[in-house]
């Protein structure tokens, strides 16, 4: 039985024209498929940021509490949804705001309880809009649907039983369920959040749980593009990517997908599509287990970048002789819960990159017992992604030549184990022009691509 998950991001539910468009897309799907789609929504654009600020800045709290109410009330008016649809939530929000009026910065469970209002308001508005258009639809909070998580507030992980819970609560519904993205709930009933941008992940969790045929991510670009359009305005949609390619791009900064999104889809081999709510007829991007390599000479489909990266180098003149050196280094990172991205080794040193350095100081003290430690901040990882690209003879040399030509130094280089990713480290201030230069130099700019024989067909 055909069934899809349709996830709408902040601009798709928080801009009136897109909201109307999204509602139409859901109604069309509900009329067409044997089982109605499950809709997953993010907060209206800007709302999560306001809620974060509400938690962080006590002096702005009263003004922000009003602003949150006004944002949803005026949006309801704009899209023709009756105010009664959000009245209970407004009352609950007012009560929560009052309890925090004199508190300091919010953290942990209190902060997640506040953040959860964004998606709860959005789901209520979206479901009410569908009902007003004659559909049978209801909003449901992720926790009520059984998405239980651990207690890592702000970055919670679903518990194994979430899958069966969601299958039981959503699997056989014959109305359109509008599910709050980004949220979960601890076993003792406190709201959690899955990490910023986590609604994409929610959609994939739901899709895997109900055995959906497709997980659709409706956003504000016509698919996963060949680069971040804010950096490269010429970036173009990539028609087809493998799970491995899309995962690498998401991990290394392509914000259009949360980095964990592909995991549930990969486990159940469910196709993911990235589509544009404002231009629903554009083909968008398809992400499946395998995808043909790009036609272009370098096989590169897209370039991503991640700033705020720190490199740590541990050097020991005895490294070659001392077996177990690498094991000792990684044991330290593991013990301090530091996630390592890139790794390069030489005869006498090992360098790694990290993006969360909150526990780095303690780790450095331990690493100093192993060798000489050097830390460099203010770096960026640039990832050049495409099936088969890293094995193209000369790609790394070509990249170095392009960057060297304009004086950009490459600090570290690493060929991803997935064989779809060539990633390297540059200084943060060089990151954007590196991406632009490579987009052009590797044949991804439109005019370059169309002038090359056979270009464009694979995306
Ligand atoms: P949503 O609210 O729909 O979840 P996001 O803002 O989280 O949308 O993600 C979409 C944005 O991701 C785009 O508007 C774009 O600015 C950014 N982005 C970064 N890299 C890429 C990429 N490779 N392809 C498409 N969008 C990208
Ligand atoms: N609203 C949440 C955020 O802004 C989740 C999401 O948009 O996916 O991070
Ligand atoms: Mg997003």
Coordinates of C-alpha atoms and ligand atoms in Angstrom, one line a residue:
X1 CA 0.0 0.0 0.0
X2 CA 1.5 3.3 -1.1
X3 CA 2.3 5.6 1.8
X4 CA 4.7 8.6 2.0
X5 CA 6.0 10.8 4.7
X6 CA 5.9 14.5 3.8
X7 CA 8.2 16.8 5.9
X8 CA 7.7 20.5 5.6
X9 CA 10.5 22.8 6.9
X10 CA 10.3 26.2 8.5
X11 CA 9.9 28.3 5.4
X12 CA 7.3 25.8 4.0
X13 CA 5.0 26.1 7.0
X14 CA 5.9 29.6 8.0
X15 CA 5.4 31.7 4.8
X16 CA 1.7 32.0 3.9
X17 CA 2.0 31.3 0.2
X18 CA 4.2 28.2 0.9
X19 CA 1.8 27.0 3.6
X20 CA -1.1 27.1 1.1
X21 CA 1.0 25.3 -1.4
X22 CA 2.0 22.6 1.2
X23 CA -1.6 22.1 2.1
X24 CA -2.5 21.5 -1.5
X25 CA 0.3 19.0 -1.9
X26 CA -0.8 17.0 1.1
X27 CA -4.5 17.0 0.0
X28 CA -3.5 15.9 -3.5
X29 CA -1.4 13.1 -2.0
X30 CA -4.2 12.0 0.4
X31 CA -6.6 11.8 -2.5
X32 CA -4.2 9.8 -4.6
X33 CA -2.7 7.2 -2.3
X34 CA -4.3 4.2 -0.7
X35 CA -3.1 5.4 2.7
X36 CA -2.9 9.1 3.7
X37 CA 0.5 10.6 4.0
X38 CA 2.1 11.3 7.4
X39 CA 3.0 15.0 7.6
X40 CA 6.0 16.1 9.7
X41 CA 6.4 19.8 10.4
X42 CA 9.1 22.1 11.7
X43 CA 8.4 25.3 13.6
X44 CA 7.5 28.3 11.6
X45 CA 10.6 29.9 10.2
X46 CA 12.4 32.0 12.9
X47 CA 10.4 30.6 15.8
X48 CA 12.9 28.1 17.1
X49 CA 15.5 30.9 17.1
X50 CA 13.2 33.1 19.2
X51 CA 12.5 30.2 21.6
X52 CA 16.3 29.7 22.0
X53 CA 16.7 33.3 22.8
X54 CA 13.8 33.2 25.2
X55 CA 15.7 30.5 27.1
X56 CA 19.0 32.2 26.9
X57 CA 18.3 35.9 27.6
X58 CA 16.1 36.4 30.7
X59 CA 15.9 40.2 30.1
X60 CA 14.2 39.6 26.7
X61 CA 11.8 37.0 28.0
X62 CA 8.6 39.0 28.5
X63 CA 8.9 40.6 25.0
X64 CA 9.7 37.3 23.3
X65 CA 6.8 35.5 25.1
X66 CA 4.4 38.1 23.5
X67 CA 6.2 37.9 20.2
X68 CA 5.7 34.1 20.0
X69 CA 2.0 34.5 20.6
X70 CA 1.7 37.3 18.0
X71 CA 3.6 35.4 15.4
X72 CA 1.3 32.4 15.5
X73 CA -1.9 34.4 15.9
X74 CA -1.1 36.7 13.0
X75 CA 0.0 33.7 10.9
X76 CA -3.3 31.9 11.6
X77 CA -5.2 35.0 10.4
X78 CA -3.0 35.2 7.3
X79 CA -3.7 31.6 6.3
X80 CA -7.4 31.7 7.3
X81 CA -7.1 29.3 10.3
X82 CA -9.4 30.0 13.2
X83 CA -7.7 31.3 16.4
X84 CA -9.4 28.5 18.4
X85 CA -7.0 26.0 16.8
X86 CA -4.1 27.4 18.8
X87 CA -5.9 28.8 21.8
X88 CA -5.1 25.9 24.2
X89 CA -1.4 26.1 23.2
X90 CA -1.4 29.9 23.6
X91 CA -2.7 29.5 27.2
X92 CA -0.1 26.8 28.0
X93 CA 2.7 28.9 26.5
X94 CA 1.6 31.9 28.6
X95 CA 1.6 29.8 31.7
X96 CA 5.1 28.4 31.0
X97 CA 6.4 31.9 30.2
X98 CA 5.2 33.1 33.6
X99 CA 6.9 30.3 35.5
X100 CA 10.2 31.2 33.8
X101 CA 9.8 35.0 34.2
X102 CA 12.4 35.4 37.0
X103 CA 14.6 32.4 36.2
X104 CA 18.1 32.5 34.8
X105 CA 19.2 31.0 31.5
X106 CA 17.2 27.8 30.8
X107 CA 19.0 24.5 30.2
X108 CA 18.3 20.8 29.8
X109 CA 14.7 19.6 30.2
X110 CA 13.3 23.2 30.9
X111 CA 14.9 24.5 27.7
X112 CA 13.5 21.6 25.6
X113 CA 10.1 22.1 27.0
X114 CA 10.2 25.7 25.7
X115 CA 11.6 24.7 22.3
X116 CA 8.9 22.1 21.8
X117 CA 6.3 24.9 21.5
X118 CA 7.5 25.8 18.0
X119 CA 6.7 22.5 16.4
X120 CA 3.5 22.1 18.5
X121 CA 2.1 25.4 17.3
X122 CA 3.1 24.5 13.7
X123 CA 1.4 21.1 13.8
X124 CA -1.8 22.6 15.3
X125 CA -1.9 25.3 12.6
X126 CA -1.2 22.8 9.8
X127 CA -3.7 20.3 10.9
X128 CA -6.4 23.0 11.4
X129 CA -5.7 24.2 7.9
X130 CA -6.2 20.8 6.4
X131 CA -9.5 20.3 8.4
X132 CA -10.7 23.7 7.1
X133 CA -10.1 22.5 3.6
X134 CA -12.3 19.4 4.2
X135 CA -9.6 16.8 5.1
X136 CA -9.7 14.5 8.1
X137 CA -6.5 15.5 9.9
X138 CA -5.2 15.8 13.4
X139 CA -2.0 17.1 15.0
X140 CA 0.0 14.7 17.2
X141 CA 3.0 15.4 19.4
X142 CA 6.0 13.1 18.8
X143 CA 6.0 12.0 22.4
X144 CA 2.3 11.1 22.3
X145 CA 2.9 9.1 19.2
X146 CA 5.6 7.1 21.1
X147 CA 8.9 8.7 19.9
X148 CA 10.7 8.0 23.2
X149 CA 14.3 9.1 23.6
X150 CA 17.1 9.0 26.0
X151 CA 17.6 12.0 28.4
X152 CA 20.2 13.9 26.4
X153 CA 18.2 17.1 26.2
X154 CA 19.0 19.2 23.2
X155 CA 20.5 16.2 21.3
X156 CA 18.3 13.2 22.3
X157 CA 18.6 9.8 20.7
X158 CA 15.5 7.7 20.0
X159 CA 15.2 4.5 22.1
X160 CA 14.9 1.2 20.2
X161 CA 11.2 0.8 21.3
X162 CA 10.3 4.1 19.5
X163 CA 10.1 2.2 16.3
X164 CA 7.4 -0.2 17.4
X165 CA 5.5 2.5 19.3
X166 CA 5.4 4.7 16.2
X167 CA 4.4 1.8 14.0
X168 CA 1.5 1.0 16.4
X169 CA 0.2 4.6 16.8
X170 CA 0.7 5.8 13.2
X171 CA 0.7 2.6 11.1
X172 CA -3.0 2.2 10.6
X173 CA -4.3 5.7 10.9
X174 CA -6.7 6.6 8.0
X175 CA -6.6 10.3 8.6
X176 CA -3.7 12.7 7.9
X177 CA -1.5 12.8 10.9
X178 CA 0.5 16.0 11.4
X179 CA 3.4 15.1 13.5
X180 CA 5.7 17.5 15.3
X181 CA 9.3 17.2 14.0
X182 CA 12.4 17.8 16.1
X183 CA 10.8 16.4 19.3
X184 CA 10.8 13.3 21.4
X185 CA 9.9 12.5 25.0
X186 CA 11.8 10.8 27.8
X187 CA 10.3 7.6 29.3
X188 CA 9.1 9.7 32.3
X189 CA 7.3 12.1 30.0
X190 CA 9.5 15.1 29.6
X191 CA 9.8 16.7 26.1
X192 CA 13.2 16.3 24.4
X193 CA 14.7 17.8 21.1
X194 CA 16.8 15.9 18.6
X195 CA 19.3 18.7 17.8
X196 CA 18.9 21.8 15.6
X197 CA 17.5 21.0 12.2
X198 CA 16.3 17.7 13.5
X199 CA 12.8 17.6 11.8
X200 CA 14.4 15.9 8.8
X201 CA 15.6 13.2 11.1
X202 CA 12.1 12.9 12.6
X203 CA 10.6 12.4 9.2
X204 CA 13.1 9.6 8.5
X205 CA 12.4 7.9 11.9
X206 CA 8.7 8.0 11.2
X207 CA 9.2 6.8 7.6
X208 CA 11.2 3.8 8.8
X209 CA 8.8 3.0 11.5
X210 CA 5.7 2.8 9.3
X211 CA 7.6 1.3 6.4
X212 CA 6.9 4.3 4.1
X213 CA 7.6 4.0 0.4
X214 CA 9.2 7.4 0.3
X215 CA 10.3 10.1 2.6
X216 CA 9.8 13.6 1.1
X217 CA 11.7 16.6 2.5
X218 CA 9.9 19.7 1.2
X219 CA 12.1 22.8 1.6
X220 CA 13.1 26.0 -0.1
X221 CA 15.6 24.7 -2.7
X222 CA 14.8 22.4 -5.6
X223 CA 16.7 19.5 -4.1
X224 CA 20.2 19.0 -2.8
X225 CA 22.3 21.4 -4.8
X226 CA 25.8 21.2 -6.1
X227 CA 26.8 23.6 -3.3
X228 CA 25.2 25.8 -0.6
X229 CA 23.4 28.4 -2.7
X230 CA 24.2 31.1 -0.1
X231 CA 27.9 30.5 -1.1
X232 CA 27.5 29.6 -4.7
X233 CA 24.5 31.3 -6.3
X234 CA 25.1 29.2 -9.5
X235 CA 24.6 25.9 -7.6
X236 CA 22.2 23.5 -9.3
X237 CA 20.1 20.6 -8.2
X238 CA 21.7 17.1 -8.2
X239 CA 19.1 14.7 -9.6
X240 CA 20.2 11.5 -8.0
X241 CA 22.5 10.8 -5.0
X242 CA 23.4 7.6 -3.1
X243 CA 22.8 7.4 0.6
X244 CA 26.6 7.6 1.1
X245 CA 26.9 10.8 -1.0
X246 CA 24.0 12.6 0.7
X247 CA 25.2 11.5 4.1
X248 CA 28.7 12.9 3.5
X249 CA 27.2 16.2 2.2
X250 CA 24.8 16.5 5.2
X251 CA 27.6 15.7 7.7
X252 CA 30.0 18.2 6.2
X253 CA 27.6 21.1 6.2
X254 CA 24.8 20.8 3.6
X255 CA 22.1 22.1 6.0
X256 CA 19.3 21.0 3.7
X257 CA 19.4 17.6 5.4
X258 CA 20.1 16.9 9.1
X259 CA 23.2 14.7 9.2
X260 CA 21.3 11.8 10.9
X261 CA 18.4 11.8 8.3
X262 CA 19.7 9.1 6.1
X263 CA 20.4 6.5 8.8
X264 CA 16.8 5.3 9.3
X265 CA 16.2 5.5 5.5
X266 CA 19.3 3.4 4.9
X267 CA 18.3 0.7 7.3
X268 CA 15.0 0.2 5.7
X269 CA 16.1 1.1 2.1
X270 CA 13.5 3.9 1.8
X271 CA 14.0 6.5 -0.9
X272 CA 14.4 10.1 0.2
X273 CA 13.4 13.0 -2.0
X274 CA 14.3 16.6 -1.5
X275 CA 11.7 18.9 -3.1
X276 CA 10.8 22.6 -3.3
X277 CA 7.5 23.6 -1.8
X278 CA 7.3 26.8 -3.9
X279 CA 8.1 24.9 -7.1
X280 CA 6.6 21.5 -6.6
X281 CA 6.9 20.5 -10.3
X282 CA 10.7 20.7 -10.2
X283 CA 12.1 17.2 -10.1
X284 CA 14.3 17.8 -7.0
X285 CA 16.8 15.2 -5.8
X286 CA 16.3 11.5 -5.2
X287 CA 18.5 9.7 -2.7
X288 CA 18.6 6.0 -2.9
X289 CA 21.0 3.1 -1.9
X290 CA 23.0 3.5 -5.0
X291 CA 23.1 6.2 -7.7
X292 CA 25.1 6.4 -10.9
X293 CA 28.2 8.6 -10.7
X294 CA 28.2 12.1 -12.2
X295 CA 28.9 12.3 -15.9
X296 CA 31.6 15.0 -15.5
X297 CA 35.2 14.1 -15.8
X298 CA 35.8 14.5 -12.0
X299 CA 32.7 12.6 -11.0
X300 CA 31.9 15.3 -8.4
X301 CA 28.3 16.0 -7.6
X302 CA 28.4 18.6 -4.8
X303 CA 30.7 20.4 -2.5
X304 CA 30.0 21.1 1.2
X305 CA 31.8 23.0 3.8
X306 CA 31.8 23.2 7.6
X307 CA 33.3 26.1 9.6
X308 CA 34.3 26.3 13.2
X309 CA 36.6 23.3 13.0
X310 CA 39.6 22.7 15.2
X311 CA 42.7 20.6 14.3
X312 CA 44.7 18.7 16.9
X313 CA 48.1 17.3 16.0
X314 CA 50.0 14.9 18.3
X315 CA 53.6 14.4 17.3
X316 CA 56.0 11.9 18.8
X317 CA 59.4 11.1 17.4
X318 CA 59.0 7.6 18.7
X319 CA 55.7 7.0 16.9
X320 CA 56.9 4.5 14.4
X321 CA 58.5 2.4 17.0
X322 CA 55.8 2.6 19.6
X323 CA 53.0 0.3 18.4
X324 CA 49.7 1.2 20.0
X325 CA 50.4 4.9 19.6
X326 CA 47.2 5.4 17.5
X327 CA 45.2 3.3 19.9
X328 CA 46.3 5.4 22.8
X329 CA 45.4 8.6 21.0
X330 CA 41.9 7.5 20.1
X331 CA 41.3 6.0 23.5
X332 CA 41.8 9.6 24.9
X333 CA 39.4 11.1 22.4
X334 CA 36.9 8.3 23.1
X335 CA 37.1 8.7 26.9
X336 CA 36.4 12.5 26.6
X337 CA 33.5 11.9 24.2
X338 CA 35.2 13.9 21.4
X339 CA 34.0 13.1 17.9
X340 CA 36.8 13.1 15.4
X341 CA 36.0 13.9 11.7
X342 CA 39.1 13.8 9.6
X343 CA 42.3 11.9 10.4
X344 CA 45.7 12.1 8.8
X345 CA 48.9 10.5 9.9
X346 CA 52.5 10.9 9.0
X347 CA 55.5 8.9 10.2
X348 CA 55.8 11.0 13.4
X349 CA 52.4 12.6 13.9
X350 CA 48.7 12.2 13.8
X351 CA 46.3 15.1 13.1
X352 CA 42.5 15.0 13.6
X353 CA 39.7 17.6 13.3
X354 CA 36.9 18.2 15.7
X355 CA 33.9 20.5 15.6
X356 CA 32.8 20.3 19.2
X357 CA 35.7 21.4 21.4
X358 CA 33.8 21.7 24.7
X359 CA 35.8 18.9 26.3
X360 CA 39.0 19.5 24.5
X361 CA 41.1 21.0 27.4
X362 CA 40.8 17.9 29.5
X363 CA 41.7 15.7 26.6
X364 CA 44.8 17.8 25.8
X365 CA 46.2 17.2 29.3
X366 CA 46.0 13.5 28.6
X367 CA 47.3 13.7 25.1
X368 CA 50.4 15.5 26.4
X369 CA 51.4 12.3 28.1
X370 CA 51.6 10.7 24.6
X371 CA 53.4 13.3 22.6
X372 CA 53.7 17.0 21.7
X373 CA 50.3 18.6 21.1
X374 CA 49.4 21.4 18.8
X375 CA 45.9 22.9 18.5
X376 CA 44.7 25.1 15.7
X377 CA 41.3 26.8 15.8
X378 CA 39.5 28.8 13.0
X379 CA 39.6 26.1 10.4
X380 CA 37.0 24.7 7.9
X381 CA 36.5 21.3 6.3
X382 CA 35.6 21.3 2.6
X383 CA 34.2 18.1 1.3
X384 CA 34.2 17.3 -2.5
X385 CA 31.6 14.5 -2.9
X386 CA 30.7 12.1 -5.6
X387 CA 30.7 8.3 -6.1
X388 CA 34.1 7.5 -7.6
X389 CA 35.5 11.0 -7.4
X390 CA 38.3 10.4 -4.9
X391 CA 39.6 7.6 -7.0
X392 CA 39.8 9.8 -10.2
X393 CA 43.5 10.0 -11.0
X394 CA 44.6 13.6 -10.4
X395 CA 41.6 15.0 -8.5
X396 CA 43.6 15.8 -5.4
X397 CA 46.4 17.3 -7.6
X398 CA 43.9 19.4 -9.5
X399 CA 42.3 20.7 -6.3
X400 CA 45.7 21.6 -4.9
X401 CA 46.7 23.4 -8.2
X402 CA 43.4 25.4 -8.2
X403 CA 43.8 26.4 -4.6
X404 CA 47.5 27.0 -4.8
X405 CA 47.0 29.3 -7.8
X406 CA 45.1 31.8 -5.6
X407 CA 47.3 31.3 -2.5
X408 CA 44.9 29.1 -0.4
X409 CA 46.9 26.7 1.7
X410 CA 45.6 23.2 2.4
X411 CA 46.3 22.1 5.9
X412 CA 45.2 18.5 6.0
X413 CA 43.7 16.2 3.4
X414 CA 41.8 12.9 3.9
X415 CA 40.1 10.5 1.6
X416 CA 36.9 9.4 3.2
X417 CA 36.6 5.7 3.9
X418 CA 33.3 5.8 2.0
X419 CA 35.2 6.4 -1.3
X420 CA 32.7 9.1 -2.2
X421 CA 34.4 12.0 -0.4
X422 CA 37.7 13.9 -0.7
X423 CA 37.9 16.3 2.2
X424 CA 40.5 18.7 3.3
X425 CA 41.0 21.5 5.7
X426 CA 41.6 25.2 4.9
X427 CA 41.5 28.3 7.0
X428 CA 38.0 29.4 7.9
X429 CA 38.3 32.7 6.1
X430 CA 39.3 30.9 2.9
X431 CA 36.3 28.4 3.0
X432 CA 33.7 30.2 0.9
X433 CA 36.1 31.2 -1.9
X434 CA 37.5 27.6 -1.8
X435 CA 34.0 26.3 -2.5
X436 CA 33.3 28.8 -5.2
X437 CA 36.7 28.1 -6.9
X438 CA 36.2 24.4 -6.8
X439 CA 32.6 24.6 -8.0
X440 CA 33.8 26.3 -11.1
X441 CA 37.1 24.4 -11.4
X442 CA 35.5 21.0 -11.1
X443 CA 32.9 21.7 -13.7
X444 CA 29.8 22.3 -11.6
X445 CA 29.0 25.9 -12.7
X446 CA 26.2 25.8 -15.3
X447 CA 28.1 27.5 -18.1
X448 CA 31.2 25.4 -17.6
X449 CA 29.1 22.2 -17.4
X450 CA 27.1 22.8 -20.5
X451 CA 30.1 23.5 -22.6
X452 CA 31.7 20.2 -21.6
X453 CA 30.6 17.1 -23.6
X454 CA 28.0 15.0 -22.0
X455 CA 27.7 17.3 -19.0
X456 CA 24.6 17.7 -16.9
X457 CA 22.9 14.4 -17.8
X458 CA 23.6 12.7 -14.5
X459 CA 22.1 15.4 -12.4
Ligands
LIG1 P1 14.1 23.7 6.2 O1 13.5 24.8 7.0 O2 13.2 23.4 5.0 O3 14.5 22.5 6.9 P2 16.8 24.5 6.0 O4 17.1 26.0 6.1 O5 17.1 23.7 7.2 O6 15.4 24.3 5.5 O7 17.7 23.9 4.8 C1 17.6 24.4 3.5 C2 18.7 25.4 3.3 O8 19.9 24.7 3.3 C3 18.8 26.0 1.9 O9 17.9 27.2 1.8 C4 20.2 26.4 1.7 O10 20.5 27.7 2.2 C5 21.0 25.4 2.7 N1 21.9 24.5 2.0 C6 23.2 24.3 2.3 N2 23.8 23.5 1.5 C7 22.8 23.1 0.6 C8 22.8 22.2 -0.5 N3 23.9 21.5 -0.9 N4 21.7 22.1 -1.2 C9 20.6 22.7 -0.9 N5 20.5 23.6 0.2 C10 21.6 23.8 0.9
LIG2 N1 12.7 23.9 14.3 C1 13.9 23.2 14.5 C2 15.1 24.1 14.3 O1 15.0 25.2 13.9 C3 14.0 21.9 13.8 C4 14.1 22.0 12.3 O2 13.9 23.1 11.7 O3 14.3 21.0 11.7 O4 16.2 23.7 14.6
LIG3 MG1 16.2 22.1 8.1

